[in-house]
Structures are given as structure tokens and as C-alpha cells.
mmCIF file of C-alpha atoms in Angstrom:
data_model
loop_
_atom_site.group_PDB
_atom_site.id
_atom_site.type_symbol
_atom_site.label_atom_id
_atom_site.label_comp_id
_atom_site.label_asym_id
_atom_site.label_seq_id
_atom_site.Cartn_x
_atom_site.Cartn_y
_atom_site.Cartn_z
ATOM 1 C CA MET A 107 0.000 0.000 0.000
ATOM 2 C CA ARG A 108 1.482 3.355 -1.072
ATOM 3 C CA GLY A 109 1.838 6.105 1.469
ATOM 4 C CA VAL A 110 1.264 3.815 4.417
ATOM 5 C CA ASN A 111 4.102 2.649 6.623
ATOM 6 C CA ALA A 112 3.613 -1.106 7.113
ATOM 7 C CA ASP A 113 5.199 -1.067 10.589
ATOM 8 C CA SER A 114 3.164 1.634 12.268
ATOM 9 C CA HIS A 115 0.214 1.914 9.902
ATOM 10 C CA SER A 116 0.702 5.670 9.790
ATOM 11 C CA VAL A 117 0.236 7.693 6.642
ATOM 12 C CA THR A 118 3.352 9.388 5.256
ATOM 13 C CA PRO A 119 2.886 12.898 3.977
ATOM 14 C CA PRO A 120 2.938 13.309 0.186
ATOM 15 C CA ALA A 121 6.026 14.758 -1.446
ATOM 16 C CA PRO A 122 5.903 18.535 -1.667
ATOM 17 C CA ALA A 123 4.968 20.018 -5.024
ATOM 18 C CA PRO A 124 7.875 21.570 -6.907
ATOM 19 C CA ALA A 125 8.289 25.243 -6.167
ATOM 20 C CA PRO A 126 7.174 27.562 -8.959
ATOM 21 C CA ALA A 127 9.975 29.115 -10.922
ATOM 22 C CA THR A 128 11.024 32.477 -9.643
ATOM 23 C CA LEU A 129 10.714 35.557 -11.805
ATOM 24 C CA LEU A 130 14.470 35.731 -12.190
ATOM 25 C CA SER A 131 14.778 32.146 -13.400
ATOM 26 C CA ARG A 132 11.954 32.665 -15.907
ATOM 27 C CA LEU A 133 13.747 35.663 -17.423
ATOM 28 C CA VAL A 134 17.198 34.065 -17.778
ATOM 29 C CA VAL A 135 16.725 32.813 -21.348
ATOM 30 C CA PRO A 136 15.085 35.964 -22.793
ATOM 31 C CA THR A 137 17.796 38.045 -21.138
ATOM 32 C CA GLY A 138 20.479 35.795 -22.605
ATOM 33 C CA VAL A 139 18.982 36.117 -26.084
ATOM 34 C CA LEU A 140 18.858 39.905 -25.735
ATOM 35 C CA ALA A 141 22.474 39.942 -24.530
ATOM 36 C CA ALA A 142 23.538 37.931 -27.601
ATOM 37 C CA VAL A 143 21.685 40.307 -29.952
ATOM 38 C CA VAL A 144 23.109 43.382 -28.216
ATOM 39 C CA GLY A 145 26.582 41.819 -28.412
ATOM 40 C CA ALA A 146 26.188 41.162 -32.151
ATOM 41 C CA PHE A 147 24.956 44.722 -32.787
ATOM 42 C CA THR A 148 27.801 46.104 -30.651
ATOM 43 C CA TYR A 149 30.351 44.200 -32.719
ATOM 44 C CA VAL A 150 28.818 45.320 -36.029
ATOM 45 C CA ALA A 151 28.665 48.893 -34.716
ATOM 46 C CA ALA A 152 32.367 48.765 -33.831
ATOM 47 C CA VAL A 153 33.622 46.947 -36.951
ATOM 48 C CA ASP A 154 32.333 48.881 -39.961
ATOM 49 C CA PRO A 155 31.046 46.587 -42.741
ATOM 50 C CA ASN A 156 31.529 49.445 -45.233
ATOM 51 C CA GLU A 157 35.301 48.930 -44.979
ATOM 52 C CA PRO A 158 36.446 45.956 -47.084
ATOM 53 C CA GLY A 159 38.086 42.945 -45.506
ATOM 54 C CA HIS A 160 36.152 42.719 -42.240
ATOM 55 C CA TYR A 161 33.266 40.509 -43.357
ATOM 56 C CA PRO A 162 32.868 37.932 -46.137
ATOM 57 C CA VAL A 163 31.190 38.968 -49.371
ATOM 58 C CA CYS A 164 27.738 37.536 -50.125
ATOM 59 C CA PRO A 165 28.395 34.443 -52.270
ATOM 60 C CA LEU A 166 25.256 34.987 -54.374
ATOM 61 C CA LEU A 167 26.247 38.583 -55.115
ATOM 62 C CA GLN A 168 29.840 37.570 -55.853
ATOM 63 C CA VAL A 169 28.903 34.771 -58.245
ATOM 64 C CA THR A 170 25.767 36.134 -59.945
ATOM 65 C CA GLY A 171 25.733 39.864 -59.255
ATOM 66 C CA LEU A 172 22.229 39.499 -57.759
ATOM 67 C CA TYR A 173 21.272 40.853 -54.344
ATOM 68 C CA CYS A 174 19.870 38.279 -51.924
ATOM 69 C CA PRO A 175 17.337 39.303 -49.243
ATOM 70 C CA GLY A 176 20.198 39.582 -46.737
ATOM 71 C CA CYS A 177 22.510 41.740 -48.847
ATOM 72 C CA GLY A 178 23.154 44.981 -47.012
ATOM 73 C CA GLY A 179 22.029 43.500 -43.697
ATOM 74 C CA LEU A 180 25.333 44.171 -41.928
ATOM 75 C CA ARG A 181 25.474 47.741 -43.278
ATOM 76 C CA SER A 182 21.864 48.153 -42.152
ATOM 77 C CA ALA A 183 22.693 46.878 -38.650
ATOM 78 C CA HIS A 184 25.741 49.185 -38.506
ATOM 79 C CA ALA A 185 23.685 52.236 -39.461
ATOM 80 C CA PHE A 186 20.852 51.207 -37.121
ATOM 81 C CA ALA A 187 23.279 50.809 -34.221
ATOM 82 C CA HIS A 188 24.541 54.331 -34.890
ATOM 83 C CA GLY A 189 20.996 55.717 -34.956
ATOM 84 C CA ASP A 190 20.936 56.397 -38.714
ATOM 85 C CA LEU A 191 17.533 54.960 -39.615
ATOM 86 C CA VAL A 192 17.469 56.379 -43.169
ATOM 87 C CA THR A 193 20.775 54.715 -44.080
ATOM 88 C CA ALA A 194 19.667 51.499 -42.367
ATOM 89 C CA LEU A 195 16.466 51.459 -44.426
ATOM 90 C CA HIS A 196 18.390 52.133 -47.614
ATOM 91 C CA ALA A 197 20.897 49.333 -46.910
ATOM 92 C CA ASN A 198 18.184 46.723 -46.208
ATOM 93 C CA ALA A 199 14.625 47.808 -45.448
ATOM 94 C CA LEU A 200 13.546 44.234 -44.757
ATOM 95 C CA ALA A 201 16.243 43.882 -42.085
ATOM 96 C CA VAL A 202 14.984 47.030 -40.333
ATOM 97 C CA ALA A 203 11.465 45.559 -40.378
ATOM 98 C CA GLY A 204 13.004 42.396 -38.903
ATOM 99 C CA TYR A 205 14.544 44.416 -36.060
ATOM 100 C CA ALA A 206 11.103 45.811 -35.240
ATOM 101 C CA VAL A 207 9.487 42.359 -35.389
ATOM 102 C CA PHE A 208 12.218 40.977 -33.113
ATOM 103 C CA ALA A 209 11.628 43.801 -30.610
ATOM 104 C CA VAL A 210 7.894 43.095 -30.492
ATOM 105 C CA LEU A 211 8.289 39.314 -30.218
ATOM 106 C CA TRP A 212 10.991 39.645 -27.560
ATOM 107 C CA THR A 213 8.795 41.999 -25.521
ATOM 108 C CA VAL A 214 5.848 39.584 -25.712
ATOM 109 C CA TRP A 215 8.197 36.774 -24.677
ATOM 110 C CA VAL A 216 9.432 38.703 -21.627
ATOM 111 C CA VAL A 217 5.929 39.707 -20.507
ATOM 112 C CA ARG A 218 4.618 36.145 -20.855
ATOM 113 C CA ALA A 219 7.677 34.688 -19.121
ATOM 114 C CA ALA A 220 7.358 37.174 -16.254
ATOM 115 C CA ARG A 221 3.741 36.112 -15.786
ATOM 116 C CA GLY A 222 4.707 32.444 -15.853
ATOM 117 C CA ARG A 223 2.891 31.755 -19.103
ATOM 118 C CA PRO A 224 4.417 29.597 -21.816
ATOM 119 C CA VAL A 225 5.536 31.199 -25.043
ATOM 120 C CA ARG A 226 4.690 29.338 -28.192
ATOM 121 C CA LEU A 227 5.480 30.590 -31.648
ATOM 122 C CA ASP A 228 3.765 28.258 -34.073
ATOM 123 C CA PRO A 229 3.243 29.950 -37.442
ATOM 124 C CA GLY A 230 0.773 28.232 -39.694
ATOM 125 C CA PRO A 231 1.123 27.587 -43.410
ATOM 126 C CA VAL A 232 -0.480 30.926 -44.311
ATOM 127 C CA GLN A 233 2.072 32.889 -42.261
ATOM 128 C CA LEU A 234 5.002 30.868 -43.618
ATOM 129 C CA TRP A 235 3.876 31.230 -47.249
ATOM 130 C CA THR A 236 3.303 34.950 -46.705
ATOM 131 C CA LEU A 237 6.813 35.346 -45.297
ATOM 132 C CA GLY A 238 8.282 33.371 -48.187
ATOM 133 C CA ALA A 239 6.354 35.464 -50.726
ATOM 134 C CA LEU A 240 7.516 38.676 -49.038
ATOM 135 C CA LEU A 241 11.152 37.555 -49.216
ATOM 136 C CA LEU A 242 10.749 36.530 -52.855
ATOM 137 C CA VAL A 243 9.074 39.796 -53.897
ATOM 138 C CA PHE A 244 11.678 41.832 -51.995
ATOM 139 C CA THR A 245 14.489 39.899 -53.705
ATOM 140 C CA VAL A 246 13.012 40.205 -57.189
ATOM 141 C CA VAL A 247 12.142 43.909 -56.882
ATOM 142 C CA ARG A 248 15.552 44.890 -55.523
ATOM 143 C CA ASN A 249 17.200 43.218 -58.533
ATOM 144 C CA LEU A 250 15.012 44.912 -61.169
ATOM 145 C CA PRO A 251 16.062 48.199 -62.796
ATOM 146 C CA TYR A 252 13.242 50.151 -61.099
ATOM 147 C CA GLY A 253 14.110 48.598 -57.721
ATOM 148 C CA GLY A 254 17.363 50.513 -57.439
ATOM 149 C CA TRP A 255 16.088 52.252 -54.320
ATOM 150 C CA LEU A 256 16.271 48.834 -52.600
ATOM 151 C CA HIS A 257 19.918 48.201 -53.572
ATOM 152 C CA PRO A 258 22.251 48.140 -50.594
#
């Protein structure tokens, strides 16, 4: 018989429930992710991607002469880190939109974690196809003659 001591026929108390995670322990991972992002932006802010030799060249651009969706992303991050939003948008507008999306998602993550709620990011097929179409359109337009305003 579980919970009953056979010698004295007394009932043993049940094991205590695990203690709920403290606020600090729930915020460790989001804080670590933010620290990694801040570290990456700090490095890109300090090491200028506009000067040759610091970062590798985009292989697609080098081989084909076509801009990929990420081309200009480091220059965009450098300008963004220095507070130059216009230059950041010109280098890679999609990357700047990505910074804003990251900020919103990270904030939601922190608020939910602080409240002890799970965070689940589960995009459906519609969201994934929309994102893929956006990347494709951005890539095609920036490589067309009239898309010069999207060139990094």
C-alpha cells in the first residue's frame, strides 16, 4: 500500500509540489537572447562593414551579381546601431522591419515569461507562405532596374 508505513500503519505525507519558478529564473533565457543580440549589434557597430576585408562577401552577389534578401544587412545593422535609420532602411529595409518584429516578439516573450505563461510561436502555413512570398518579392524587386532604391 502506497503512502502507508507497514510497521506503524501511519500515513506518510505526500512529497511537496515543486516550487514555482522564480521571476528571475523565468527571465534568464530571454535576457540571454537579448544579450547575444546586443553583443552582435555592438560588434557590427564597432567593426564597420563598409570597410572591405572585415566581413565575407555575399556568395550569391559575388557569383551572380544578384542581391539576396540579406545583402546589405550588416550595413543596415551598422547604421541602425549608430541611430541612422534612413541609411539602415536604404541598406536593407527588410532587415529594419526584422529588427522591429524581433523587438515586439521579444517583448511579448518577456511579458509572458514574467507572468509564468508559456511562449509558443507556431506559425501556420499561411504565415510561412506569406513570409516566403515577401522575401521573394523583396528579392526580385531589388534586382530589377526600377528597384534601385532597394539596392544596398
